[in-house]
Every structure is written in structure tokens, then in C-alpha cells.
């Protein structure tokens, strides 16, 4: 170091250990004699900590290449000078030494351009030669200082103290006051370490750090009998003990780590919360059993007095092999009938085409299917409902007879005589009639009390002498669904009627409802894309979403707003061919306890100075808990995450919270290692761009978790300099409780969509309770990451169904609660861009444009682009060309990218909506991955990776400029939100 004015730079007492251009270490050995304890050294070390993004507690130890700071008594001067590349402080008294150190800590950064070998203290001011050196003075309290309302917040997940709201700025406004009687050089060193670490977590700093009774946070160190840290009142801490052992307590306090980092601090709170959770009580148990629709149809035929010469058409919800067997058996039992045909009562039109019409299509060059427009009175069904029921007939026809899917067309007609009419066109364009079908439907009220639905019904239709007589028979599914709606839901409504404020919104009305349903239904995977025929999957979706709707409408009725969090709805469907339908329903209650705000008021130490016990109070009672370390779980319940954690020890893995069911939730922090013991993520984001990527929020969207883990390796391979230029924070499985439920659901039906597993254990979309006091730890991860890192970009990888999504008892479409349809996949992958609504919207739009352009370029010419093109045509044919508002498309080259509110709603728990002034972009990817395996899963993983790598590419190109301010304190800041290019 050649110039004493450069002490607060890399040429002075600071260093860049990993070569990324950012200060990340302290390069000084403070050779403090045991007979000195100048409290101003606390200020000096606070400035050291403030200027770095990382540190270790070694600056009172000899280190190679470190600048040595020595102290020499002088009878004539108090100054600091450079001698043989070392700093020497001469002092006339300990008080003058303290004053010099305080003023050096507060030295105005604009002085750094000056040159001098000596800075002297004269009359309470600093001078270089005869020139006065200005220092930073702070005049008033700052409202945004972190708060310590509980001692467990002292070392929090976001550093020192805790703020309710995230921010890229954090103020260090602390006063350390140690009684002279206990202040030794040994204690002073520990207080310097404590203060340096505290200041490191901040982007703004206020001077002085000692002797400032106006500071927002006060730490008093005094003599006392018991070795204890006490929260005297909010933001006022008192460390007490005997002079001979108080240093050991200060040693522990300075080095303590938050439990999420493998330490002990605050874990007593977490463990206490986890211990309060109990198994929910059983509210009630109901059973249901009924006759088979097969038997009802047979009995109806037996009662028919004259079947001679009739054509009997029967619709049953049975697999094709059962229907064919029944045809043979019943023809023998009823030989008098002219013909007997048994058709499916689920996706009737598709079955009819595939089972009966295809042989008659082979001679034609084009197929035209005329479809009746749906117009049921008060019906929820879309006008194209009967086209939807044919999906994916054109591809199946192509597979069976080679006629290209594009040559199979649909025509929607309002007054068609039949549900379907099929025509073939020859080479000359001449149209020939092939066949027609009338589909029987039932009618029942939807649970909103305003609409009706018209599901396909079982039926016996008897034709004789040109006259048709139709007898509707409710399907097994419909009879159970009616029982569920008419009996179970009202009973459940009554059982939860004595609810407390907030239930149904931030807390559930009941814990969960479990259904086991056994029915004889068709379960067939089609040899087209990921499509399948599964009436029980459709019932599963109806039971789940229609239950949510039931309570949403109940909330509107009772409170004027929907109950969006009624409880978990877990339908387990079981195929049992040829057996009677039955079901069992178990409902578990929610014990809604009044929220207890436990505050840690004291931490005691044992005689050795180690943490011993924490004292908590909720205002009326006191609880003393042992202080123990958090032990990281041996394994993770997701096999991909578990394998990654075992094989990638180089990245830091932290556990900010536990899920409601008690699973520790890891995040992975990727930054260029410094080798230091303590790091400041907020400071690292100040100097380097940061991206936060979330996966597994909805656990049935299965590709995002493996994708985000593979992405990290791919990104680092792609760019050797990636972590020199940015930081990455990954949340690989945001919703472990949902994943746990999905593993149960997929044991029997591994390829269903399983939307019942998309929310948390009690059916809550937990993102709606972010930034609130909540018992659902999974909701805390996102806010905690924002507080800790203040990222520039947030990416949330999601998924959509990989195959048809229909709900016969909700209008034969995806749920009516959605403003747009998810009836079939619209893309292999598409994007959603969240936009703010205020002054920063233009910047967010520009950033989104940059991201979309980069993603379009990244997928250009790839298999992803081909698949997107394929699905766009499918989406157009089966939805968009008929109802563009319900099946919207917002195109960018090679990909759909949605910004419209109907697809990308904005709400206050989203980062870019909550913090538009500093978050630059928030992006969602949606891959067709509910639920897929093998090559299809890997193709979705690849789509996510390509999508996310493009975002990393944009962020890597972006420039940032960090500015230093020194008005009423010292601060670093950069222009936010970032501008992407």
C-alpha cells in the first residue's frame, strides 16, 4: 500500500480473493496489544466489514501478505502513517487512539484520490499535512434499519436482523456500548468481529458505531452475575456476565450461524413450531355403494315386453372388452332383437369413430365430421364441446389408415340433426355419408347453483318401426358424484361451519378429505402423443376442482369472497373391472389454534461460554428450550434432489424453513467461492447480477425439478465465467408435501395429471400467504430468498397437462374457475411474463422483450421449435380457431409467450408486483409435463433448460454500475431494476 488514503480499497486493507473484481476479503493484521482496548477500533472494524462481501475472523492474527497495523505510544502525536508498507498508529492516549480510529472509519470516500503518508488527529479532526479531511456524519434515525424484535432474528437467514419486506438496501445503524470495567483487549477483538460481520450484511452504514445512543440498534455489554444475552426491549440487546467469562460469550455470539446454515441460531424457534403440529382428528367417515350401470341396463332390457325386431343401442361406461363380451352374452339372452350394439358412455364420439367408422373411411381422401354446436340451457359446456369429445380422432385415424390428420376436418353447425355426422370425400371432391351418432346426455346442476352441466349418460335406446325410445341410466360416475355433492359436501360444510376468521383463506377449513373410489371403467393409453382414455381420471379432476369451486362459492355467499383454501382434496381412484361401484370418504378436521407470537427474550450461556438455553414468551407464559444444532436431513424425498445433494458438495445448500409436514426445504446457492467463512448475499447481489430460479412449486409438474438441477451443470459448462458475472439461487423442490402426495397418487395411476398434488398438504396455494406470518413454511422460502439475495430476475419453472384435461361434471373442459382453457396442450413449452402496472412497467416490458427474443433464438431450429409448431396447430384446430378468447395464443417466433392478465395475473405476493422498483423480470415457463416419464420427461427437461439458459444469457450480457453515496452515511447502490439487452 503506497497511499494511506487507499486503506478502504483493494490497494489497502481489502482484497479480491477470487478474481471477480469484487472485494471479498480483509487484508489486514491488527496487532492489538493486550494492554489496549480502544473502543474506536469497533468503528474501524465495522468499516472493514462494510467494505467487503465476505470475511473470516482472522484480522487479529498474523497473515501472509497482510498489511500489518501496529500501535505505538507517543508523547507528541496521534496519527497513522505508512512505514515500510505497514501501517503504524502512534497515540498519546487510548482515548485519542479511539477517536482517531473512529474518524478513520468514517472517512469520506471522496478523500481517496488524495495522497499522503500521514493522517493526524488534531483537535478532534483528521488532517493530512495542513488539510482537513472530511468524514461522514449521520444526523437522524433511519426508518429502514433491520429490526430485532426477537433474539432469534439477530442472526437471521438474511443476515443481521430481519425486515418484513425484502429490499436491495439494508442499513447498518448500530451502537456498541461496553462498560469500561469489562472491556479488555480480548473482549474488544470479539466485539470487532461481531460488528464487522454485522456491517458486512449491509449496503448502508451510519457512523459512529460506538457512543451513539441514537442508533436504531443498541448492544450493551455490561458486568453481571449470569452469562446471558437479553432483549431488553425491541432493538436493545444486553450481554451480561462476569469479566472473566463474558469474552467467551461474545466469542460465541460473533461466530453463531443461523440454523439454516448448519448452525444453532434460531433453531429453537423452528423446532418449537415443528413440535406443535399434531395429527388432525377424523371429522367423519362415509361409505357409498350402488348397483352397476351394467345391471341397471340389463334389468331395463329384461323388463321390456317386446324386443322382437328391435335395434338396441346401449351406452355403458365399461372398457371395450367388457362391452364386446356383453354384446355377445346379451345377444344370446335376447335373440329376438334385430341388432344390439353397446357403445361407450365416455368420449362416446371418439369410441364410435374408432370402433365403428374407421373401416368405412379407407376409400376416401378426406374426412369431414359435422358436429352439433352445444347450446344446453344454462350449460357450462363450450360451444365446441362435441369437438372436444372427439380429440384426438384425427391423429388416431392417421395412425389407423394413414390419412393425414390435416385431412380430417370438423365443421360446427348449430342445428345439426345428430350429434355427429361423418362424410367422406373422394378424389373428385364428391361427398359421401358414412354415419351419424346421437349421444345421450344427462343434466345436473353445477355446484355454483347458477349453471347446469350435461355429461354423457348411460342409456338404453330401443328403435322399432322407425321410432326410438330412450331410457337414460346415470353412469356409476354420475351416481357417485351426485352422492358426493348432495350428501358429502353439505355434511362437510356443516362440520366446518364454526370456523374462525382467516380460515378458508390463509388457513384451511379442514385438513383434508380422502376419497377411495372403486369403479369398473376404461383405462387405456392411446398410441398418440401422451393421450389416454380414463373416465376415472376425469372423475378425479372433477372431485378435486369442483370441491374447490363448492367452497369458493360458499365463501362468496358467507363472506363476499371465495374460500380459496378449504383444505386438501385427495381422490384415490381404483379401477375394478366388472365390480359394483363403491367409495369411502374420510374427512380430517383442522384444529385452528390462535396464532401465538413466541418471542425469544433471552439466551443463556454455560460456564464454558457456549449457548445453553433460549427463553421464549408469548406474552402470557414463558418457555425455556435447549439450544441445539439443526441436523441436515440424511436424504431428500425427491430422488433427483437426493442424488444431486449427495454428488455436488461444492455448492452451498441451505434450509430456510420446513414444509407444513416437516420436510426441510433446501435451496442451492451458486456463487464464486471466496474461501471465507461468512458471506453477504445481499452485498454480492449489489456487485453482481443475481437470478433466483424456482422449481416444483406445483408438484405434479414433474420436469422442473430435474431440469433446474441439470441446468446448473449445463450453465457452468457453457460459460467458464458465469459465476464471475452472476450469482444463482435455485429452489429445486418448492413443495415437498405436494410431491409426497403425488408419489402416493402415482403408485396406482402413474400417468394421470394428478392436480390434487399441485398445492400443499392441506390444499393451499401457499404462494398467496407469502410475506405473512404463516405455519406453512413452504410459503416462506420465496420471501426469504428475496430478503437474502434481492435477485434481479426470478424464474419459476412450471408445467401444463401432457394430455387431454376434461371434467364431465364441470362442462367437459378444464375447470370453469380458469378464464382460459387447458383442455389440451398448447405447446411443448411456452412462457409467461409477469408485468408490473406502475412507473416501471416500460422497463419490465423492455426486459421481457429481450428475454423473449433470446429464447426464440435459442429454440430456433431445435426439436423444441418443431414440437411447439405441432402443438400450436393442434391447439388451433381444437380450440383457438373456434374460441380464440378461451384458447388464446400470443406468439413470438417459435414459442407462445403470454403477457395478458387472463394468463399472467398480477398479485401482491409476486416479486415483480411487490417490488417493481428493483426486480427486473419475473418469468414463468410451462412445459407439457403433467405427468410424464422417460424420453418425454427428458424432452420437457431439455425444453426448460434451453428456456432458462437463454434467460441466463440475457442476464450475463447486462451491465451494472455500482455507485457510492455519502450523504448522511455511507452507502453503495446500483440502478434497479436492471436493464436487459
mmCIF file of N, CA, C and O in Angstrom, residues 292-301 303-304 311-318 323 326-327 330 340-346 348 437-443 455-463 468-479:
data_model
loop_
_atom_site.group_PDB
_atom_site.id
_atom_site.type_symbol
_atom_site.label_atom_id
_atom_site.label_comp_id
_atom_site.label_asym_id
_atom_site.label_seq_id
_atom_site.Cartn_x
_atom_site.Cartn_y
_atom_site.Cartn_z
ATOM 1 N N UNK A 292 -74.335 -51.676 -10.386
ATOM 2 C CA UNK A 292 -73.605 -51.354 -11.608
ATOM 3 C C UNK A 292 -74.577 -50.821 -12.652
ATOM 4 O O UNK A 292 -75.707 -51.297 -12.765
ATOM 5 N N UNK A 293 -74.103 -49.865 -13.428
ATOM 6 C CA UNK A 293 -74.955 -49.406 -14.527
ATOM 7 C C UNK A 293 -75.214 -50.548 -15.509
ATOM 8 O O UNK A 293 -76.255 -50.578 -16.183
ATOM 9 N N UNK A 294 -74.274 -51.486 -15.608
ATOM 10 C CA UNK A 294 -74.476 -52.662 -16.454
ATOM 11 C C UNK A 294 -75.714 -53.428 -16.014
ATOM 12 O O UNK A 294 -76.563 -53.815 -16.837
ATOM 13 N N UNK A 295 -75.853 -53.626 -14.699
ATOM 14 C CA UNK A 295 -77.013 -54.370 -14.190
ATOM 15 C C UNK A 295 -78.296 -53.576 -14.377
ATOM 16 O O UNK A 295 -79.358 -54.151 -14.661
ATOM 17 N N UNK A 296 -78.200 -52.264 -14.231
ATOM 18 C CA UNK A 296 -79.394 -51.437 -14.436
ATOM 19 C C UNK A 296 -79.852 -51.512 -15.886
ATOM 20 O O UNK A 296 -81.061 -51.593 -16.167
ATOM 21 N N UNK A 297 -78.915 -51.483 -16.804
ATOM 22 C CA UNK A 297 -79.278 -51.594 -18.217
ATOM 23 C C UNK A 297 -79.860 -52.968 -18.526
ATOM 24 O O UNK A 297 -80.853 -53.104 -19.266
ATOM 25 N N UNK A 298 -79.267 -54.009 -17.967
ATOM 26 C CA UNK A 298 -79.763 -55.362 -18.206
ATOM 27 C C UNK A 298 -81.176 -55.527 -17.650
ATOM 28 O O UNK A 298 -82.062 -56.107 -18.304
ATOM 29 N N UNK A 299 -81.391 -55.030 -16.437
ATOM 30 C CA UNK A 299 -82.733 -55.129 -15.857
ATOM 31 C C UNK A 299 -83.756 -54.388 -16.703
ATOM 32 O O UNK A 299 -84.904 -54.838 -16.845
ATOM 33 N N UNK A 300 -83.353 -53.259 -17.266
ATOM 34 C CA UNK A 300 -84.268 -52.496 -18.116
ATOM 35 C C UNK A 300 -84.641 -53.305 -19.359
ATOM 36 O O UNK A 300 -85.807 -53.341 -19.775
ATOM 37 N N UNK A 301 -83.670 -53.988 -19.937
ATOM 38 C CA UNK A 301 -83.952 -54.823 -21.096
ATOM 39 C C UNK A 301 -84.873 -55.978 -20.719
ATOM 40 O O UNK A 301 -85.800 -56.333 -21.484
ATOM 41 N N UNK A 303 -87.102 -55.997 -18.519
ATOM 42 C CA UNK A 303 -88.470 -55.518 -18.278
ATOM 43 C C UNK A 303 -89.172 -55.121 -19.574
ATOM 44 O O UNK A 303 -90.395 -54.922 -19.567
ATOM 45 N N UNK A 304 -88.423 -54.963 -20.634
ATOM 46 C CA UNK A 304 -89.026 -54.560 -21.897
ATOM 47 C C UNK A 304 -89.877 -55.711 -22.439
ATOM 48 O O UNK A 304 -89.408 -56.834 -22.607
ATOM 49 N N UNK A 311 -83.855 -52.656 -32.831
ATOM 50 C CA UNK A 311 -82.429 -52.321 -32.832
ATOM 51 C C UNK A 311 -82.122 -51.678 -31.483
ATOM 52 O O UNK A 311 -82.664 -50.611 -31.153
ATOM 53 N N UNK A 312 -81.287 -52.339 -30.742
ATOM 54 C CA UNK A 312 -80.990 -51.893 -29.375
ATOM 55 C C UNK A 312 -79.596 -51.257 -29.365
ATOM 56 O O UNK A 312 -78.609 -51.880 -29.785
ATOM 57 N N UNK A 313 -79.573 -50.052 -28.896
ATOM 58 C CA UNK A 313 -78.316 -49.283 -28.794
ATOM 59 C C UNK A 313 -78.118 -48.958 -27.323
ATOM 60 O O UNK A 313 -78.975 -48.309 -26.694
ATOM 61 N N UNK A 314 -77.013 -49.419 -26.755
ATOM 62 C CA UNK A 314 -76.761 -49.261 -25.324
ATOM 63 C C UNK A 314 -75.455 -48.485 -25.143
ATOM 64 O O UNK A 314 -74.487 -48.690 -25.879
ATOM 65 N N UNK A 315 -75.448 -47.598 -24.159
ATOM 66 C CA UNK A 315 -74.258 -46.817 -23.823
ATOM 67 C C UNK A 315 -73.865 -47.150 -22.386
ATOM 68 O O UNK A 315 -74.658 -46.946 -21.456
ATOM 69 N N UNK A 316 -72.638 -47.655 -22.213
ATOM 70 C CA UNK A 316 -72.162 -48.063 -20.892
ATOM 71 C C UNK A 316 -70.729 -47.575 -20.673
ATOM 72 O O UNK A 316 -69.927 -47.535 -21.617
ATOM 73 N N UNK A 317 -70.411 -47.263 -19.422
ATOM 74 C CA UNK A 317 -69.048 -46.838 -19.073
ATOM 75 C C UNK A 317 -68.218 -48.064 -18.708
ATOM 76 O O UNK A 317 -67.896 -48.290 -17.543
ATOM 77 N N UNK A 318 -67.886 -48.826 -19.699
ATOM 78 C CA UNK A 318 -67.103 -50.030 -19.479
ATOM 79 C C UNK A 318 -65.986 -50.102 -20.522
ATOM 80 O O UNK A 318 -66.114 -49.569 -21.635
ATOM 81 N N UNK A 323 -67.548 -54.413 -22.973
ATOM 82 C CA UNK A 323 -68.709 -54.121 -23.827
ATOM 83 C C UNK A 323 -68.877 -55.176 -24.917
ATOM 84 O O UNK A 323 -69.993 -55.594 -25.234
ATOM 85 N N UNK A 326 -70.304 -58.302 -23.316
ATOM 86 C CA UNK A 326 -71.729 -58.139 -23.007
ATOM 87 C C UNK A 326 -72.586 -58.209 -24.266
ATOM 88 O O UNK A 326 -73.703 -58.753 -24.239
ATOM 89 N N UNK A 327 -72.078 -57.652 -25.361
ATOM 90 C CA UNK A 327 -72.816 -57.747 -26.625
ATOM 91 C C UNK A 327 -73.089 -59.207 -26.979
ATOM 92 O O UNK A 327 -74.213 -59.590 -27.334
ATOM 93 N N UNK A 330 -75.546 -60.803 -24.320
ATOM 94 C CA UNK A 330 -76.922 -60.303 -24.345
ATOM 95 C C UNK A 330 -77.628 -60.642 -25.657
ATOM 96 O O UNK A 330 -78.849 -60.779 -25.696
ATOM 97 N N UNK A 340 -77.951 -55.479 -31.620
ATOM 98 C CA UNK A 340 -77.639 -54.982 -30.276
ATOM 99 C C UNK A 340 -76.200 -54.474 -30.303
ATOM 100 O O UNK A 340 -75.275 -55.238 -30.600
ATOM 101 N N UNK A 341 -76.042 -53.201 -30.034
ATOM 102 C CA UNK A 341 -74.721 -52.556 -30.033
ATOM 103 C C UNK A 341 -74.512 -51.864 -28.701
ATOM 104 O O UNK A 341 -75.406 -51.162 -28.204
ATOM 105 N N UNK A 342 -73.352 -52.074 -28.126
ATOM 106 C CA UNK A 342 -73.032 -51.397 -26.859
ATOM 107 C C UNK A 342 -71.869 -50.444 -27.114
ATOM 108 O O UNK A 342 -70.783 -50.863 -27.516
ATOM 109 N N UNK A 343 -72.128 -49.181 -26.878
ATOM 110 C CA UNK A 343 -71.134 -48.136 -27.103
ATOM 111 C C UNK A 343 -70.680 -47.546 -25.768
ATOM 112 O O UNK A 343 -71.325 -47.713 -24.741
ATOM 113 N N UNK A 344 -69.604 -46.815 -25.827
ATOM 114 C CA UNK A 344 -69.045 -46.230 -24.606
ATOM 115 C C UNK A 344 -69.859 -45.031 -24.157
ATOM 116 O O UNK A 344 -70.352 -44.248 -24.983
ATOM 117 N N UNK A 345 -69.969 -44.860 -22.859
ATOM 118 C CA UNK A 345 -70.610 -43.682 -22.282
ATOM 119 C C UNK A 345 -69.569 -42.682 -21.772
ATOM 120 O O UNK A 345 -69.862 -41.839 -20.925
ATOM 121 N N UNK A 346 -68.367 -42.779 -22.301
ATOM 122 C CA UNK A 346 -67.331 -41.781 -22.026
ATOM 123 C C UNK A 346 -66.573 -41.548 -23.325
ATOM 124 O O UNK A 346 -66.151 -42.503 -23.988
ATOM 125 N N UNK A 348 -67.841 -40.704 -26.100
ATOM 126 C CA UNK A 348 -68.663 -41.575 -26.939
ATOM 127 C C UNK A 348 -68.352 -41.405 -28.417
ATOM 128 O O UNK A 348 -68.235 -42.385 -29.165
ATOM 129 N N UNK A 437 -74.335 -40.224 -35.319
ATOM 130 C CA UNK A 437 -74.469 -40.687 -33.940
ATOM 131 C C UNK A 437 -75.188 -39.629 -33.121
ATOM 132 O O UNK A 437 -74.924 -38.434 -33.266
ATOM 133 N N UNK A 438 -76.079 -40.097 -32.262
ATOM 134 C CA UNK A 438 -76.721 -39.239 -31.273
ATOM 135 C C UNK A 438 -76.239 -39.679 -29.895
ATOM 136 O O UNK A 438 -76.407 -40.843 -29.510
ATOM 137 N N UNK A 439 -75.643 -38.765 -29.174
ATOM 138 C CA UNK A 439 -75.051 -39.088 -27.875
ATOM 139 C C UNK A 439 -76.039 -38.734 -26.771
ATOM 140 O O UNK A 439 -76.511 -37.593 -26.698
ATOM 141 N N UNK A 440 -76.377 -39.696 -25.911
ATOM 142 C CA UNK A 440 -77.299 -39.396 -24.804
ATOM 143 C C UNK A 440 -76.602 -38.586 -23.721
ATOM 144 O O UNK A 440 -75.435 -38.828 -23.398
ATOM 145 N N UNK A 441 -77.288 -37.612 -23.166
ATOM 146 C CA UNK A 441 -76.718 -36.799 -22.093
ATOM 147 C C UNK A 441 -77.679 -36.711 -20.923
ATOM 148 O O UNK A 441 -78.895 -36.789 -21.084
ATOM 149 N N UNK A 442 -77.071 -36.563 -19.783
ATOM 150 C CA UNK A 442 -77.819 -36.310 -18.562
ATOM 151 C C UNK A 442 -77.795 -34.804 -18.294
ATOM 152 O O UNK A 442 -77.179 -34.042 -19.046
ATOM 153 N N UNK A 443 -78.452 -34.387 -17.253
ATOM 154 C CA UNK A 443 -78.418 -32.981 -16.866
ATOM 155 C C UNK A 443 -78.435 -32.905 -15.345
ATOM 156 O O UNK A 443 -79.256 -33.558 -14.698
ATOM 157 N N UNK A 455 -73.336 -34.041 -18.781
ATOM 158 C CA UNK A 455 -72.403 -35.139 -19.055
ATOM 159 C C UNK A 455 -73.053 -36.221 -19.892
ATOM 160 O O UNK A 455 -74.273 -36.397 -19.884
ATOM 161 N N UNK A 456 -72.213 -36.968 -20.613
ATOM 162 C CA UNK A 456 -72.713 -38.121 -21.354
ATOM 163 C C UNK A 456 -73.299 -39.119 -20.365
ATOM 164 O O UNK A 456 -72.755 -39.351 -19.286
ATOM 165 N N UNK A 457 -74.415 -39.687 -20.744
ATOM 166 C CA UNK A 457 -75.120 -40.607 -19.858
ATOM 167 C C UNK A 457 -75.066 -42.020 -20.413
ATOM 168 O O UNK A 457 -74.942 -42.234 -21.617
ATOM 169 N N UNK A 458 -75.172 -42.987 -19.527
ATOM 170 C CA UNK A 458 -75.505 -44.340 -19.974
ATOM 171 C C UNK A 458 -76.963 -44.340 -20.402
ATOM 172 O O UNK A 458 -77.772 -43.530 -19.926
ATOM 173 N N UNK A 459 -77.298 -45.253 -21.283
ATOM 174 C CA UNK A 459 -78.669 -45.269 -21.786
ATOM 175 C C UNK A 459 -78.940 -46.590 -22.488
ATOM 176 O O UNK A 459 -78.023 -47.284 -22.933
ATOM 177 N N UNK A 460 -80.234 -46.898 -22.569
ATOM 178 C CA UNK A 460 -80.715 -47.968 -23.432
ATOM 179 C C UNK A 460 -81.665 -47.318 -24.423
ATOM 180 O O UNK A 460 -82.673 -46.722 -24.033
ATOM 181 N N UNK A 461 -81.315 -47.425 -25.691
ATOM 182 C CA UNK A 461 -82.133 -46.821 -26.740
ATOM 183 C C UNK A 461 -82.678 -47.956 -27.621
ATOM 184 O O UNK A 461 -81.894 -48.744 -28.173
ATOM 185 N N UNK A 462 -84.005 -48.006 -27.727
ATOM 186 C CA UNK A 462 -84.656 -49.089 -28.469
ATOM 187 C C UNK A 462 -85.383 -48.494 -29.665
ATOM 188 O O UNK A 462 -86.237 -47.619 -29.510
ATOM 189 N N UNK A 463 -85.027 -48.958 -30.843
ATOM 190 C CA UNK A 463 -85.671 -48.472 -32.070
ATOM 191 C C UNK A 463 -86.538 -49.603 -32.652
ATOM 192 O O UNK A 463 -86.081 -50.740 -32.800
ATOM 193 N N UNK A 468 -87.842 -44.268 -31.859
ATOM 194 C CA UNK A 468 -86.798 -44.537 -30.869
ATOM 195 C C UNK A 468 -87.290 -44.185 -29.474
ATOM 196 O O UNK A 468 -87.875 -43.124 -29.258
ATOM 197 N N UNK A 469 -87.020 -45.092 -28.559
ATOM 198 C CA UNK A 469 -87.375 -44.880 -27.156
ATOM 199 C C UNK A 469 -86.083 -44.947 -26.345
ATOM 200 O O UNK A 469 -85.364 -45.946 -26.392
ATOM 201 N N UNK A 470 -85.791 -43.868 -25.632
ATOM 202 C CA UNK A 470 -84.511 -43.776 -24.916
ATOM 203 C C UNK A 470 -84.739 -43.767 -23.413
ATOM 204 O O UNK A 470 -85.555 -43.016 -22.896
ATOM 205 N N UNK A 471 -83.989 -44.610 -22.725
ATOM 206 C CA UNK A 471 -84.047 -44.692 -21.261
ATOM 207 C C UNK A 471 -82.661 -44.325 -20.720
ATOM 208 O O UNK A 471 -81.697 -45.073 -20.909
ATOM 209 N N UNK A 472 -82.569 -43.172 -20.092
ATOM 210 C CA UNK A 472 -81.282 -42.744 -19.525
ATOM 211 C C UNK A 472 -80.994 -43.502 -18.242
ATOM 212 O O UNK A 472 -81.889 -43.769 -17.433
ATOM 213 N N UNK A 473 -79.738 -43.846 -18.070
ATOM 214 C CA UNK A 473 -79.260 -44.504 -16.848
ATOM 215 C C UNK A 473 -78.042 -43.717 -16.374
ATOM 216 O O UNK A 473 -77.069 -43.561 -17.121
ATOM 217 N N UNK A 474 -78.097 -43.225 -15.186
ATOM 218 C CA UNK A 474 -76.934 -42.497 -14.687
ATOM 219 C C UNK A 474 -75.725 -43.430 -14.624
ATOM 220 O O UNK A 474 -75.826 -44.566 -14.148
ATOM 221 N N UNK A 475 -74.592 -42.932 -15.116
ATOM 222 C CA UNK A 475 -73.367 -43.732 -15.036
ATOM 223 C C UNK A 475 -72.976 -43.934 -13.577
ATOM 224 O O UNK A 475 -73.437 -43.218 -12.672
ATOM 225 N N UNK A 476 -72.137 -44.932 -13.336
ATOM 226 C CA UNK A 476 -71.605 -45.121 -11.982
ATOM 227 C C UNK A 476 -70.954 -43.836 -11.484
ATOM 228 O O UNK A 476 -71.095 -43.452 -10.325
ATOM 229 N N UNK A 477 -70.240 -43.178 -12.385
ATOM 230 C CA UNK A 477 -69.558 -41.938 -12.014
ATOM 231 C C UNK A 477 -70.558 -40.871 -11.596
ATOM 232 O O UNK A 477 -70.363 -40.160 -10.605
ATOM 233 N N UNK A 478 -71.629 -40.740 -12.360
ATOM 234 C CA UNK A 478 -72.602 -39.696 -12.054
ATOM 235 C C UNK A 478 -73.312 -39.961 -10.743
ATOM 236 O O UNK A 478 -73.548 -39.035 -9.953
ATOM 237 N N UNK A 479 -73.663 -41.230 -10.483
ATOM 238 C CA UNK A 479 -74.371 -41.527 -9.230
ATOM 239 C C UNK A 479 -73.472 -41.263 -8.026
ATOM 240 O O UNK A 479 -73.920 -40.733 -7.011
#
